[in-house]
PDB file of C-alpha atoms in Angstrom:
ATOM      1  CA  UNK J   1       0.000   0.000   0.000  1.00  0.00           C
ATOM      2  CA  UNK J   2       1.325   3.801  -0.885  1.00  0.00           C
ATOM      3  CA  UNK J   3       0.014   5.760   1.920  1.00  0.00           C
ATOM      4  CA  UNK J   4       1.183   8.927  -0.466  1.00  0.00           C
ATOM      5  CA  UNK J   5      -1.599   8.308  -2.369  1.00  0.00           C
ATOM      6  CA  UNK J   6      -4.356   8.886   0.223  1.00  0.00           C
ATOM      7  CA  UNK J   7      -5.075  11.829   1.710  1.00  0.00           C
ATOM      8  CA  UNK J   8      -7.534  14.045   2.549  1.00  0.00           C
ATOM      9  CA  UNK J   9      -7.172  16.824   0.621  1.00  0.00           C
ATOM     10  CA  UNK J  10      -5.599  17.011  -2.853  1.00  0.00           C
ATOM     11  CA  UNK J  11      -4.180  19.495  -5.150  1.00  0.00           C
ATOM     12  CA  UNK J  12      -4.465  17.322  -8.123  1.00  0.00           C
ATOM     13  CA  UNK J  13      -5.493  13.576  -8.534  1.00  0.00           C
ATOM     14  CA  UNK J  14      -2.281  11.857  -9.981  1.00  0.00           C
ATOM     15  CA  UNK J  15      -1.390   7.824  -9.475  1.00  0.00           C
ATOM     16  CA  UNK J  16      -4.689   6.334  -8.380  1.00  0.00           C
ATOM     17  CA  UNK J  17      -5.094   3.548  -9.760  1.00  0.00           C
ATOM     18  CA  UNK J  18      -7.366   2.022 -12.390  1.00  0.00           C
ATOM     19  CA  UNK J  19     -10.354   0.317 -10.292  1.00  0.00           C
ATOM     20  CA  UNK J  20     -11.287  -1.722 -13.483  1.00  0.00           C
ATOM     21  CA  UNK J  21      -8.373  -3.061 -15.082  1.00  0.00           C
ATOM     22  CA  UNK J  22      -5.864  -2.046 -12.182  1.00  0.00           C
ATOM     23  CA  UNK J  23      -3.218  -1.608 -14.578  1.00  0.00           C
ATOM     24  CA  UNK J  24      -3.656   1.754 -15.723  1.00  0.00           C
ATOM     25  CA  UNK J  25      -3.783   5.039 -13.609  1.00  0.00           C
ATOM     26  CA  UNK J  26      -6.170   7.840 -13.162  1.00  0.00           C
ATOM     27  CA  UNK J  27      -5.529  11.068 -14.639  1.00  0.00           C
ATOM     28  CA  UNK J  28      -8.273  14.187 -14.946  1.00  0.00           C
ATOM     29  CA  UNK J  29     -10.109  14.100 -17.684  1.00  0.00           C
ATOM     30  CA  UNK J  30      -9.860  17.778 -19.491  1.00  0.00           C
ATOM     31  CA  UNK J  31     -12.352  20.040 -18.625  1.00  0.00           C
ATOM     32  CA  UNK J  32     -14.833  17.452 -16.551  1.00  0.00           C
ATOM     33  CA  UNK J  33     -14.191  19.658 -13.462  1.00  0.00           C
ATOM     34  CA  UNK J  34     -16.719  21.950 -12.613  1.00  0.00           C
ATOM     35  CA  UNK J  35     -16.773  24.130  -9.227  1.00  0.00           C
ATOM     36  CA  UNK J  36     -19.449  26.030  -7.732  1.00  0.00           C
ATOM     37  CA  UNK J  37     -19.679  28.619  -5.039  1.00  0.00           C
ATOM     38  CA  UNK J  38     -23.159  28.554  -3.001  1.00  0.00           C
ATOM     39  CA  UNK J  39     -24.703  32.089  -2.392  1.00  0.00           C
ATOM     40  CA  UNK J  40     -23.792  31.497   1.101  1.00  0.00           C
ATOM     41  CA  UNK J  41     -20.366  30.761   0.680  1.00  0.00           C
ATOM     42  CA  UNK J  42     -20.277  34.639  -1.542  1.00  0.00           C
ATOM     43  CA  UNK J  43     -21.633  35.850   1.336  1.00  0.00           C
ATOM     44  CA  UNK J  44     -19.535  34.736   4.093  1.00  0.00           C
ATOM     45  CA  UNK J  45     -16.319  35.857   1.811  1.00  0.00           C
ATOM     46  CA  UNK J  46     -18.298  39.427   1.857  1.00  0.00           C
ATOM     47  CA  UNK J  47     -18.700  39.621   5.620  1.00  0.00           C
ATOM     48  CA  UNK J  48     -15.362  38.196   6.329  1.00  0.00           C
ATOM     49  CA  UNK J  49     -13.613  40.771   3.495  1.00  0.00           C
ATOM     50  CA  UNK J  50     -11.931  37.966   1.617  1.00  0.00           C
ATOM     51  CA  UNK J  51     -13.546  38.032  -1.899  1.00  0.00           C
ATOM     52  CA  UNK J  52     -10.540  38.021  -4.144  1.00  0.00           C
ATOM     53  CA  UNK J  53      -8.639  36.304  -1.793  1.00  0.00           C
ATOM     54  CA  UNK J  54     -10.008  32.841  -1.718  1.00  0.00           C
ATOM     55  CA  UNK J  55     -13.339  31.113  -3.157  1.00  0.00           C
ATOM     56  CA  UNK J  56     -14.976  27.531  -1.138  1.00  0.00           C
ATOM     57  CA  UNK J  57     -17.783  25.501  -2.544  1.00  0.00           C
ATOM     58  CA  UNK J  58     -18.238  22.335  -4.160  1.00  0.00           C
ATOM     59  CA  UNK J  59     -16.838  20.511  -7.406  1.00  0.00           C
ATOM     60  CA  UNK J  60     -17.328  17.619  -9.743  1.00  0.00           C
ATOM     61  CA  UNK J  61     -15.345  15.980 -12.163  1.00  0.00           C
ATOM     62  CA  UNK J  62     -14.326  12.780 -13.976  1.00  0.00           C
ATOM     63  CA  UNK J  63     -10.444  10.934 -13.877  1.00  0.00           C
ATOM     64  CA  UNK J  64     -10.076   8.454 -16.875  1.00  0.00           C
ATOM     65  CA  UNK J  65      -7.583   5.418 -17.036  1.00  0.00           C
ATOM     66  CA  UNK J  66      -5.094   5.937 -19.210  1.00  0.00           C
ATOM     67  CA  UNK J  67      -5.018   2.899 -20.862  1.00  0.00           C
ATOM     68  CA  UNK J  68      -6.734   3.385 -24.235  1.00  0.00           C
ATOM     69  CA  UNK J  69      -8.269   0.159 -23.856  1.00  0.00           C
ATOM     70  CA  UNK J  70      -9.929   0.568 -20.942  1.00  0.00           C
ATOM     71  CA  UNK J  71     -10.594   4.152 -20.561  1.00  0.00           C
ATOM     72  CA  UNK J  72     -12.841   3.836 -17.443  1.00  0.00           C
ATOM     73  CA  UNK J  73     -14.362   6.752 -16.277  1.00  0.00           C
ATOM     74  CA  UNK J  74     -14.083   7.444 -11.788  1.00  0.00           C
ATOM     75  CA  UNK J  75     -16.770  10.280 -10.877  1.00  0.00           C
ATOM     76  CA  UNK J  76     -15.421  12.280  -8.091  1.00  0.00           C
ATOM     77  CA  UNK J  77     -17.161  14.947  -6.167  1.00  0.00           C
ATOM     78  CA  UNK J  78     -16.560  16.937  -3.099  1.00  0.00           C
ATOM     79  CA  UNK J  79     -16.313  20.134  -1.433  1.00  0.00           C
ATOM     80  CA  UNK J  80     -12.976  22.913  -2.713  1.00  0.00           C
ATOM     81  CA  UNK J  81     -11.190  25.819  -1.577  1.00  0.00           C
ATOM     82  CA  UNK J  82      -9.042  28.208  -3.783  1.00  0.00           C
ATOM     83  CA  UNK J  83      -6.643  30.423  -2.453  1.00  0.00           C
ATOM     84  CA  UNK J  84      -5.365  33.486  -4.744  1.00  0.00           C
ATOM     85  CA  UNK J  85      -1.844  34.775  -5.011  1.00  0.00           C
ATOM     86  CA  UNK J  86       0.145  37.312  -6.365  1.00  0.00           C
ATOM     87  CA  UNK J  87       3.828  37.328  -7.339  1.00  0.00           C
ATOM     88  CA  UNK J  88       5.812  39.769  -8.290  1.00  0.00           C
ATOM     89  CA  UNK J  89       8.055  38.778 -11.451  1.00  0.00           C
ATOM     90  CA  UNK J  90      11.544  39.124 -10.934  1.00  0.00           C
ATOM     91  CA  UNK J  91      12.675  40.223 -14.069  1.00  0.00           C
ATOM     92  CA  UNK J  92      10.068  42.505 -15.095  1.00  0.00           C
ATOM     93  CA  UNK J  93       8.368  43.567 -11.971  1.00  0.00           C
ATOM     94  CA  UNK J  94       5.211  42.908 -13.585  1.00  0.00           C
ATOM     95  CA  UNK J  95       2.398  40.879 -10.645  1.00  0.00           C
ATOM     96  CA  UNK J  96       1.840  37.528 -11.753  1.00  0.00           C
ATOM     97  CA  UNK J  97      -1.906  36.085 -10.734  1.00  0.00           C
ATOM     98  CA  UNK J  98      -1.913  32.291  -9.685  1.00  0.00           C
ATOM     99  CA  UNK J  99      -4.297  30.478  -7.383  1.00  0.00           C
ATOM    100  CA  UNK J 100      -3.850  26.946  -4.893  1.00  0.00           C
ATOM    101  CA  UNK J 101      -6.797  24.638  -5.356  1.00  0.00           C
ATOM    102  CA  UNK J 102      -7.460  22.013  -2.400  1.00  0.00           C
ATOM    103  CA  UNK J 103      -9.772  19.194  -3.282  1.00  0.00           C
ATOM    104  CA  UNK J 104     -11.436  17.188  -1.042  1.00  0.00           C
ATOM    105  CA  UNK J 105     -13.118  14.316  -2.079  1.00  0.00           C
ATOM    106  CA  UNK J 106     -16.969  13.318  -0.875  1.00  0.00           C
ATOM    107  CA  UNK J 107     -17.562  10.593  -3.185  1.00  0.00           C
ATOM    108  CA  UNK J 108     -15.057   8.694  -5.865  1.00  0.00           C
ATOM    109  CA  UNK J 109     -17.606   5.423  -7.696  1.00  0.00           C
ATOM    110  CA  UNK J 110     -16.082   3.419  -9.008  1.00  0.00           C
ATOM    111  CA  UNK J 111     -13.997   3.783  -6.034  1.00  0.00           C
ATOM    112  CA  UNK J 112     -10.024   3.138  -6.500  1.00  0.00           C
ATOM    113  CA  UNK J 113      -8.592   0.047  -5.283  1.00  0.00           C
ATOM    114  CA  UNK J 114      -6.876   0.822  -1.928  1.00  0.00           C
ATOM    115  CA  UNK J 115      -4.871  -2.697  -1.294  1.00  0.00           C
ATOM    116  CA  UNK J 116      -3.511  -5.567  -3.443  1.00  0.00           C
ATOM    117  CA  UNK J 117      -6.495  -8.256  -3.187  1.00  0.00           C
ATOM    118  CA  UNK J 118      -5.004 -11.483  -3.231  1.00  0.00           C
ATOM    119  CA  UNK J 119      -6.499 -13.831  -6.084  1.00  0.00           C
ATOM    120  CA  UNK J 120      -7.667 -16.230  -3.487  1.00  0.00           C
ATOM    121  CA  UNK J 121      -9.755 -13.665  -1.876  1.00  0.00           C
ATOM    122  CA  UNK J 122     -13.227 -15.196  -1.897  1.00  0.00           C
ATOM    123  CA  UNK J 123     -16.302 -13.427  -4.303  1.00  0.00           C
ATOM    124  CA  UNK J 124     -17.901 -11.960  -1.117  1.00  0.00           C
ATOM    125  CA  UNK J 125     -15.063 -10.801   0.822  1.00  0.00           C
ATOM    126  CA  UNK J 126     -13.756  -8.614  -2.105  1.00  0.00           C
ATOM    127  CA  UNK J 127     -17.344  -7.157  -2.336  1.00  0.00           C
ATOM    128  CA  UNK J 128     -17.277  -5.819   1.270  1.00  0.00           C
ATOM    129  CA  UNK J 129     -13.346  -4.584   0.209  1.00  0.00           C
ATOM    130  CA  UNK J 130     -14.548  -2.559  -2.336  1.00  0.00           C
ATOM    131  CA  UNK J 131     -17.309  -1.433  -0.355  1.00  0.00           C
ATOM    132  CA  UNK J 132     -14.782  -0.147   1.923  1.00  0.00           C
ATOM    133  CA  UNK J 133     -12.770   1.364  -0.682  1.00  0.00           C
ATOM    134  CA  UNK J 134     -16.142   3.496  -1.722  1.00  0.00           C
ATOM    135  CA  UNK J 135     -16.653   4.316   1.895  1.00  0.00           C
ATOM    136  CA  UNK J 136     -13.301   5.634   2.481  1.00  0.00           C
ATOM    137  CA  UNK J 137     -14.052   8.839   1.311  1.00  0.00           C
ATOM    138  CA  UNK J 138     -17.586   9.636   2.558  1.00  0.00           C
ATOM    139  CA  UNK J 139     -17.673   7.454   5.819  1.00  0.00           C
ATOM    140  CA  UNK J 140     -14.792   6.758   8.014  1.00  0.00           C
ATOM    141  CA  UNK J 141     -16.624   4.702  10.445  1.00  0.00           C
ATOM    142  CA  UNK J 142     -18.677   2.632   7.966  1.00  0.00           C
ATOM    143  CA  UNK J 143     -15.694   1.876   6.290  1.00  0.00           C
ATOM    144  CA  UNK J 144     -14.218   0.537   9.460  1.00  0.00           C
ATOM    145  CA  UNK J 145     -17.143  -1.680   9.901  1.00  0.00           C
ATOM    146  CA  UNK J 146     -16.358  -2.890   6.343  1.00  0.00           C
ATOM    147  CA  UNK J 147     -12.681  -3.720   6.980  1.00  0.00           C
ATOM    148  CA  UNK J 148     -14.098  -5.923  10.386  1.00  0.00           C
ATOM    149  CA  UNK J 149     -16.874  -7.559   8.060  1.00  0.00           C
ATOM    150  CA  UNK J 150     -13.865  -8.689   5.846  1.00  0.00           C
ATOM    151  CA  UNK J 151     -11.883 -10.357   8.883  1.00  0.00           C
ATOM    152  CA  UNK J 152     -15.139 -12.073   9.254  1.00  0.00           C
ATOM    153  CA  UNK J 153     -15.549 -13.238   6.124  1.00  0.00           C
ATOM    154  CA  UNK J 154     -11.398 -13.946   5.846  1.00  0.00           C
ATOM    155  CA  UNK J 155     -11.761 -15.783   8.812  1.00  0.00           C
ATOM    156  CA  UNK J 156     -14.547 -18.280   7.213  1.00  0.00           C
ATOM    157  CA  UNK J 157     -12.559 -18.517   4.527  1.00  0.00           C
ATOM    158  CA  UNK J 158      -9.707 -20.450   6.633  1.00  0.00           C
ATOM    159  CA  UNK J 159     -12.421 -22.600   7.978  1.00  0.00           C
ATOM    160  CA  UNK J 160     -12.627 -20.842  11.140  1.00  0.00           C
ATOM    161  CA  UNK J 161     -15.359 -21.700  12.547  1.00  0.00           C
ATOM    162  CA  UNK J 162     -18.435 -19.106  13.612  1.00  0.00           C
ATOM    163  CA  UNK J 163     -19.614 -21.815  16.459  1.00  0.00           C
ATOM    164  CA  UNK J 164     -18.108 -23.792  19.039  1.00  0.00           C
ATOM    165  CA  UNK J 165     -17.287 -24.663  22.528  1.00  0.00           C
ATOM    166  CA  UNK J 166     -17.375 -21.618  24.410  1.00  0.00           C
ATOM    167  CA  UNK J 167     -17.948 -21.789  28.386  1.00  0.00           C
ATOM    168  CA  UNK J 168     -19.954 -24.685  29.088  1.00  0.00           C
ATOM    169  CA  UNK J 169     -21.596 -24.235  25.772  1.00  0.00           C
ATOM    170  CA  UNK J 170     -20.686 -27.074  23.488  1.00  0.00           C
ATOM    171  CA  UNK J 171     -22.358 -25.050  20.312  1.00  0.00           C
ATOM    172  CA  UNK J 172     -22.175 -21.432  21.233  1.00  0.00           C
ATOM    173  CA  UNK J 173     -21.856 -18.293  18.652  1.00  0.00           C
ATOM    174  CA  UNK J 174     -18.200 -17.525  18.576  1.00  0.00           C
ATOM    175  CA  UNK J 175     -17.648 -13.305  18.829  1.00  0.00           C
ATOM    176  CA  UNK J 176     -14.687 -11.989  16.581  1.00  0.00           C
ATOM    177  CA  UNK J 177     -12.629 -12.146  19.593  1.00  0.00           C
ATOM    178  CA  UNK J 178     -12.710 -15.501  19.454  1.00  0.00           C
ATOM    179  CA  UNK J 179     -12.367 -16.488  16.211  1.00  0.00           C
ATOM    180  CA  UNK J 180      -9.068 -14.838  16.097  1.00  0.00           C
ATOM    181  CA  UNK J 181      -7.819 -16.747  19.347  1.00  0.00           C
ATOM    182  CA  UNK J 182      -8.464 -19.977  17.219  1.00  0.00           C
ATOM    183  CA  UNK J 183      -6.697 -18.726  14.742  1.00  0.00           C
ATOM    184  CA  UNK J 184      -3.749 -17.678  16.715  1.00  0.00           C
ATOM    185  CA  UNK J 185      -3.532 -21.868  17.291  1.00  0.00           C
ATOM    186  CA  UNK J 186      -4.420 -22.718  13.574  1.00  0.00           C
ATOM    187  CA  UNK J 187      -2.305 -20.243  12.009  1.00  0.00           C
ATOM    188  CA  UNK J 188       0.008 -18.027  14.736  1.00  0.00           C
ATOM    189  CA  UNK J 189       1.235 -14.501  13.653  1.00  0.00           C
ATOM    190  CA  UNK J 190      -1.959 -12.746  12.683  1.00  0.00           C
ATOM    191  CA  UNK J 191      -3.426 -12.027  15.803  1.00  0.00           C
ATOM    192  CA  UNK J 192      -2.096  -8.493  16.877  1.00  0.00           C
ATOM    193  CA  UNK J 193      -3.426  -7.197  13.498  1.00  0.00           C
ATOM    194  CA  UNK J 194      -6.705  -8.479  13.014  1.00  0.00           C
ATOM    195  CA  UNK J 195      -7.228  -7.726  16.801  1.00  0.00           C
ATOM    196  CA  UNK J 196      -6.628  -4.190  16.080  1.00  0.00           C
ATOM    197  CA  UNK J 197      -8.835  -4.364  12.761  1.00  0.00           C
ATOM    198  CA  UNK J 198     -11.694  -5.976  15.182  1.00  0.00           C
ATOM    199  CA  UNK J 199     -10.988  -3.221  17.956  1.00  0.00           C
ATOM    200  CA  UNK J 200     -11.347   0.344  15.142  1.00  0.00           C
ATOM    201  CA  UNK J 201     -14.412  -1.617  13.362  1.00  0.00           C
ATOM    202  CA  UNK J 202     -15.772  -1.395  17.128  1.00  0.00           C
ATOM    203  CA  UNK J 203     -15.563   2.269  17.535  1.00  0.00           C
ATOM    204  CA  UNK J 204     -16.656   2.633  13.785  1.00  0.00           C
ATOM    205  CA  UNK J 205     -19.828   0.843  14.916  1.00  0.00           C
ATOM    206  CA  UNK J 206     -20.353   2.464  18.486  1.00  0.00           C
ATOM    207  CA  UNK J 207     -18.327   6.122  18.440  1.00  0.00           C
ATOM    208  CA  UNK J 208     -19.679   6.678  14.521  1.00  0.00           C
ATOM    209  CA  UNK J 209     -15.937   7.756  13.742  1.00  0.00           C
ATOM    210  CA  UNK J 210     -12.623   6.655  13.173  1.00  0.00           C
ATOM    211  CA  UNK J 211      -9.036   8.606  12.788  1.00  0.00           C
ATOM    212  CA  UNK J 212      -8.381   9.034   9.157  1.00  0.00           C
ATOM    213  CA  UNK J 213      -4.138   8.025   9.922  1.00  0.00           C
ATOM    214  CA  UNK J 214      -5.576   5.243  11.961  1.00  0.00           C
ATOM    215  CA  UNK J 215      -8.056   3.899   8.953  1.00  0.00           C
ATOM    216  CA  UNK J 216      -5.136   3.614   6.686  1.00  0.00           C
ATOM    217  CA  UNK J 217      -3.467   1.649   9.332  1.00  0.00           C
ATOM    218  CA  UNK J 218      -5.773  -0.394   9.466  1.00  0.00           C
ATOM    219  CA  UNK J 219      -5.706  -1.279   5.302  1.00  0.00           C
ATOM    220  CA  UNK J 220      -2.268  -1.766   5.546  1.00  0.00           C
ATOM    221  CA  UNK J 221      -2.492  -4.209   8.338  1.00  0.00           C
ATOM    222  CA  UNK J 222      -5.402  -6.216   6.074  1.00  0.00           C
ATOM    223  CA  UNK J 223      -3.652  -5.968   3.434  1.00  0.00           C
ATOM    224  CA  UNK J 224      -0.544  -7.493   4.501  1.00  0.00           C
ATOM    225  CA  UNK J 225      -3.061 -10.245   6.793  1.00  0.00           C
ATOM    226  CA  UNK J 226      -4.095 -10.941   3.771  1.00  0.00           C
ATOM    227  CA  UNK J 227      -1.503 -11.991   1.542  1.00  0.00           C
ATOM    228  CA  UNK J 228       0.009 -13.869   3.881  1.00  0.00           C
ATOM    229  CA  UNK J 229      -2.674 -15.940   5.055  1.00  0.00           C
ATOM    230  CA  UNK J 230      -3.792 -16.680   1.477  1.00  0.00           C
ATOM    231  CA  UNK J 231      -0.952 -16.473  -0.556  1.00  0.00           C
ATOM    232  CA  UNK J 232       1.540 -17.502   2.623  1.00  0.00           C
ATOM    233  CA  UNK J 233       3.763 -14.659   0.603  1.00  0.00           C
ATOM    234  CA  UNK J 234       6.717 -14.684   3.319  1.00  0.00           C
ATOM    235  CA  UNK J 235       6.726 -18.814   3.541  1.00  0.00           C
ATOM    236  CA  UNK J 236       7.184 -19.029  -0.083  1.00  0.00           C
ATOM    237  CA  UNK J 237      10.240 -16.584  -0.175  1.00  0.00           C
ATOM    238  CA  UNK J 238      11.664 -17.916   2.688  1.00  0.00           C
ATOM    239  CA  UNK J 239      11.918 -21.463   1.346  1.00  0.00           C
ATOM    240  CA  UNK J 240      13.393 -19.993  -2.020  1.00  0.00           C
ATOM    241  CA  UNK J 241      16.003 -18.793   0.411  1.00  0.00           C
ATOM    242  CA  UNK J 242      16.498 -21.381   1.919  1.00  0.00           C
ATOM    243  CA  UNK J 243      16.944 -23.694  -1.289  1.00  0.00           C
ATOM    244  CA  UNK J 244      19.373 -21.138  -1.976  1.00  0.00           C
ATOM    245  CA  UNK J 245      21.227 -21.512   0.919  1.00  0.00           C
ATOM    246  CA  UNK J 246      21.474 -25.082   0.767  1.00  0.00           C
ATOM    247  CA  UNK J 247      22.940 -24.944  -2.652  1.00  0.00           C
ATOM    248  CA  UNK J 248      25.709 -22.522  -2.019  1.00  0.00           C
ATOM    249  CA  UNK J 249      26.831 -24.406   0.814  1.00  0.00           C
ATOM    250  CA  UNK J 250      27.258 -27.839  -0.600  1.00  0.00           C
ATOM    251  CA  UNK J 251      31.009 -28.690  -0.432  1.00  0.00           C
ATOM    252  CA  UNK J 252      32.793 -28.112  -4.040  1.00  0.00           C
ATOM    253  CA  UNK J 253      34.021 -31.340  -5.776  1.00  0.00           C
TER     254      UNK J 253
END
């Protein structure tokens, strides 16, 4: 995961990538953006003596892939502020008009991909990811609740199972909680991160909001969960090493 690429503001939308093929990137489609300033928003610049100075409201656009084959079109929408500047030209002391535009982004459909999905990600599981990716930009907390659904749903995958002995219950629902202890026997390592995936899913769900640093966190951590539980990434890389290894030390003949 590039972290660079998410933020919360932008100046321009560079590097995103494709969400249909996911080989191309997103650039901004000429002339798609539009930006409006609410009667409001003229007003408050009035009171507060800043017309000229800066303009707020809200945009729309469109980013395209930029491979010709695909060409997929992202909508993006959200609120903006412009700031204006002027510099004085060195050379011919002439003032030289530019402006800073800060996007932030309400909505992007069809949301870019976030993470690397692993191919073995089951058909339902990589619904509720891209959910989440859509949800990143309107709904911190819902998004959170999507990454947890995904452990979930991760966690069935490994045939963990959603009942069991639990107290003197031989058949009892098993919370997320634990789930994740079993898996911690099944398949050790994992624990710490999906644990902290389960515990920001739980404040999405009961505080309605979740850190915008801590929600990237928390993609990386899947992310990474996810490759290596699936695709046992690290296992397969360390064996290659270790046939490597082996060879170089054999004793020469």
């Amino acid at each position: 995961m590039d972290r660079n690429l998410w933020r919360k503001t932008y100046s321009s939308f560079v590097r995103l990538k494709c969400p249909r093929c996911g080989r191309g990137t997103l650039t901004t489609k000429k002339d798609s953006f539009v930006h409006h300033q609410p009667a409001h928003a003229s007003r408050q610049l009035e009171e507060d003596d800043l017309v000229g100075e800066m303009s707020w409201g809200r945009f729309s656009g469109y980013l395209t892939c930029n491979v010709m084959l695909c060409g997929e079109l992202v909508v993006v929408a959200g609120d903006y502020r412009e700031y204006y500047h002027v510099h004085i030209d060195n050379e011919t002391g002439d003032p030289v008009d530019y402006s800073d535009m800060n996007y932030t982004p309400l909505v992007m459909h069809p949301a870019p991909p976030m993470i690397e999905l692993p191919k073995a990600l089951q058909k339902e599981a990589r619904a509720q990811m891209t959910k989440a990716f859509e949800l990143f930009w309107s709904d911190g907390a819902a998004c959170a609740n999507r990454l947890r659904m995904v452990v979930e749903l991760l966690l069935d995958q490994l045939s963990i199972p959603r009942k069991g002995a639990k107290g003197k219950a031989k058949n009892a629902r098993l919370n997320l909680s634990d789930r994740i202890d079993r898996l911690k026997v099944a398949r050790p390592g994992h624990e710490k991160a999906l644990t902290a995936l389960r515990e920001v899913g739980n404040t999405g769900s009961h505080e309605g909001e979740v850190e915008f640093e801590e929600l990237l966190d928390c993609f990386e951590l899947l992310e990474d969960a996810m490759i290596e539980l699936l695709e046992q990434r690290r296992a397969k890389l360390d064996a290659k090493a270790d046939a490597i290894i082996q060879k170089r030390q054999k004793p020469l003949v």
